[in-house]
CSV table of C-alpha atoms in Angstrom, one decimal:
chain,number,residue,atom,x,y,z
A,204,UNK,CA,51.5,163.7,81.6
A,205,UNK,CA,53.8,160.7,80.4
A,206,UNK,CA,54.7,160.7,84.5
A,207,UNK,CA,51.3,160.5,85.4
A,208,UNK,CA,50.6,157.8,82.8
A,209,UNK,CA,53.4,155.4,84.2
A,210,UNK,CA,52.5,156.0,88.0
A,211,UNK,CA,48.7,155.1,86.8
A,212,UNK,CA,50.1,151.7,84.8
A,213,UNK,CA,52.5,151.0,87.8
A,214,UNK,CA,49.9,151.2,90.1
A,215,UNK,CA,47.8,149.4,88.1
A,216,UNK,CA,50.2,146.6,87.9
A,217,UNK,CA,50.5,146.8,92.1
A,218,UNK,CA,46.8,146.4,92.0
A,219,UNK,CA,47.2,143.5,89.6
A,220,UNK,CA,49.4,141.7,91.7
A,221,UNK,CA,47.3,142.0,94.7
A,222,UNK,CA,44.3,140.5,93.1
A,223,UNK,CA,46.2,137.9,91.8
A,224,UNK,CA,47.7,137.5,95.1
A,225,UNK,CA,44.1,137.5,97.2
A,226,UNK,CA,42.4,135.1,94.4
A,227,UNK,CA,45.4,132.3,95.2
A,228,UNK,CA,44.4,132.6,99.0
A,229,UNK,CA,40.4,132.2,98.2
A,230,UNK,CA,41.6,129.5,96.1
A,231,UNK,CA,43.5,127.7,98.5
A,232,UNK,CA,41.0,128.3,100.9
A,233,UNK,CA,38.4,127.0,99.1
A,234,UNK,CA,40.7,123.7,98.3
A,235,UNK,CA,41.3,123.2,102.2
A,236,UNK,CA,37.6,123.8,102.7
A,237,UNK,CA,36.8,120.9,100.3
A,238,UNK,CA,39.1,118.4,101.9
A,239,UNK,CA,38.1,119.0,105.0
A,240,UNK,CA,34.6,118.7,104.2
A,241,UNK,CA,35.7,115.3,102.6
A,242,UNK,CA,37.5,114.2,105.7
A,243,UNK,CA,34.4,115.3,107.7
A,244,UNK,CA,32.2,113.4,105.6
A,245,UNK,CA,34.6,110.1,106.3
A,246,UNK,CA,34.4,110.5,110.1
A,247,UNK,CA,30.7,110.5,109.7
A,248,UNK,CA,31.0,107.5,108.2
A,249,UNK,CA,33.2,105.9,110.1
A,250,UNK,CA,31.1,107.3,113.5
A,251,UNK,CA,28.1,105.9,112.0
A,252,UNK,CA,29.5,102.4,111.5
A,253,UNK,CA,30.8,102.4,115.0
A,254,UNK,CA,27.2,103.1,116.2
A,255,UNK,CA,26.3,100.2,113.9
A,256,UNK,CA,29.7,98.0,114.9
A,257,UNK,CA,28.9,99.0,118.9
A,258,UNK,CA,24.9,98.1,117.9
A,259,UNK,CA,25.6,94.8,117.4
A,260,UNK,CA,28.0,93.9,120.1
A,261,UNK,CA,25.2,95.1,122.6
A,262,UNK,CA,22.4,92.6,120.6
A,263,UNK,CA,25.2,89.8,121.1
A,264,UNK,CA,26.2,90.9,124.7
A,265,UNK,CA,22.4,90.5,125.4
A,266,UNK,CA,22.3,87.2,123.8
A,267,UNK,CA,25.3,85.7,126.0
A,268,UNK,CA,23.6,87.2,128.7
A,269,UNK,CA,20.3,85.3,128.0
A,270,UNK,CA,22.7,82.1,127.2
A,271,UNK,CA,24.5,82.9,130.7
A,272,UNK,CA,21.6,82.7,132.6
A,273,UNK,CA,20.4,79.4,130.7
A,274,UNK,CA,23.9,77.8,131.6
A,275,UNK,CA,23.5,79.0,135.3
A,276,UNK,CA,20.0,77.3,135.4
A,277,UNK,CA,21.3,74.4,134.1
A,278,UNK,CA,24.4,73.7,136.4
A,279,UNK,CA,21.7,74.2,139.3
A,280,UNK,CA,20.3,70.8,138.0
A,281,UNK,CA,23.8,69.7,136.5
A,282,UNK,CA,27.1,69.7,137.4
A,283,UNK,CA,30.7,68.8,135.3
A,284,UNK,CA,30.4,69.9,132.0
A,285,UNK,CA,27.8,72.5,132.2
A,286,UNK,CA,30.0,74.3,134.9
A,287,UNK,CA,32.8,74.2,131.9
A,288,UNK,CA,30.3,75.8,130.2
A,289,UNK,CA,29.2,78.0,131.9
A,290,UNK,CA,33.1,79.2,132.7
A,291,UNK,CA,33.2,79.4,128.6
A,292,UNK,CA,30.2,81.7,128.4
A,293,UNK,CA,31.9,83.9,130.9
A,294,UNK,CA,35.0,84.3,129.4
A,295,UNK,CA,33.0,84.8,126.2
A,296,UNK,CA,30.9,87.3,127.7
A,297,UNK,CA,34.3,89.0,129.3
A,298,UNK,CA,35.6,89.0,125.8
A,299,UNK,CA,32.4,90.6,124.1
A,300,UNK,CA,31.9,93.3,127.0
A,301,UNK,CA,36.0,94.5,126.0
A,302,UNK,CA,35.1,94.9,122.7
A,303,UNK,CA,32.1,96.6,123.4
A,304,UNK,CA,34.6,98.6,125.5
A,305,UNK,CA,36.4,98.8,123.1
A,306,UNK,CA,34.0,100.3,120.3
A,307,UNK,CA,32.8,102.6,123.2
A,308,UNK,CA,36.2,104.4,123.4
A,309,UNK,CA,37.0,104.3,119.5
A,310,UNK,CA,33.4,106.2,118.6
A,311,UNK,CA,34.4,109.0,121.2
A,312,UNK,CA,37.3,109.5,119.7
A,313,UNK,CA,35.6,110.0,116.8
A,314,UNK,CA,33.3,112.3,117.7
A,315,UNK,CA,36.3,113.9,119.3
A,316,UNK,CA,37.5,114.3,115.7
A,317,UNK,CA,34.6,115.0,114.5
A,318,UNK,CA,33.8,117.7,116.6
A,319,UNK,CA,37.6,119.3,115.8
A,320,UNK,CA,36.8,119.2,112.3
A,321,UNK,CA,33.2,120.8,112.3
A,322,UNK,CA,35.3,123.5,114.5
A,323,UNK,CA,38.4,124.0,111.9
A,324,UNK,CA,35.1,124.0,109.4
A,325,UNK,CA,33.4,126.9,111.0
A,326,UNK,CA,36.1,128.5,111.9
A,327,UNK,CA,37.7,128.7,108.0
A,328,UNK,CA,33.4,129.6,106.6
């Protein structure tokens, strides 16, 4: 009897251990789960303020468009300085369509991220 007692506690104690064992992986788990849902929640952010960032470059791409065209109707009727202008507008323009460009290429990277985190996310539910 005293045999069967101490193989019943011992594997008791195995049992134990085990639990304890399993309830530190869910808890990890869970803690993992939690920062990645933070970092997910970041890149949302972050992809929603490119949207806005790339938003507004387009609105002032359009406006040096407009301005471009004014400049090019005005060196049809002058010449000299609204030529330097106009060369100034360009180059502006040029400069605003990069970081457009630039915006473009940084939000799909994002969503890149994005994407690989909703993935780890699912895959660790």
């Amino acid at each position: 009897i005293m045999s069967d007692v101490q193989d019943h506690q011992t594997e008791r104690a195995k049992l134990r251990s085990e639990l304890q064992i399993s309830q530190g992986i869910i808890e990890g788990g869970a803690r993992e789960r939690r920062s990645l849902l933070g970092e997910l929640a970041q890149l949302r952010e972050e992809v929603r303020e490119y949207r806005e960032d790339g938003q507004d470059a387009w609105n002032e791409l359009a406006e040096s468009r407009s301005e471009l065209e004014r400049l090019q109707g005005i060196h049809t009727t002058r010449s000299g300085s609204a030529e330097s202008d106009l060369y100034d507008r360009w180059v502006e323009l040029a400069s605003v369509q990069e970081a457009l460009d630039q915006r473009t290429r940084a939000e799909k990277r994002l969503r890149s991220e994005l994407s690989y985190m909703q993935r780890i996310q699912q895959s660790n539910a």
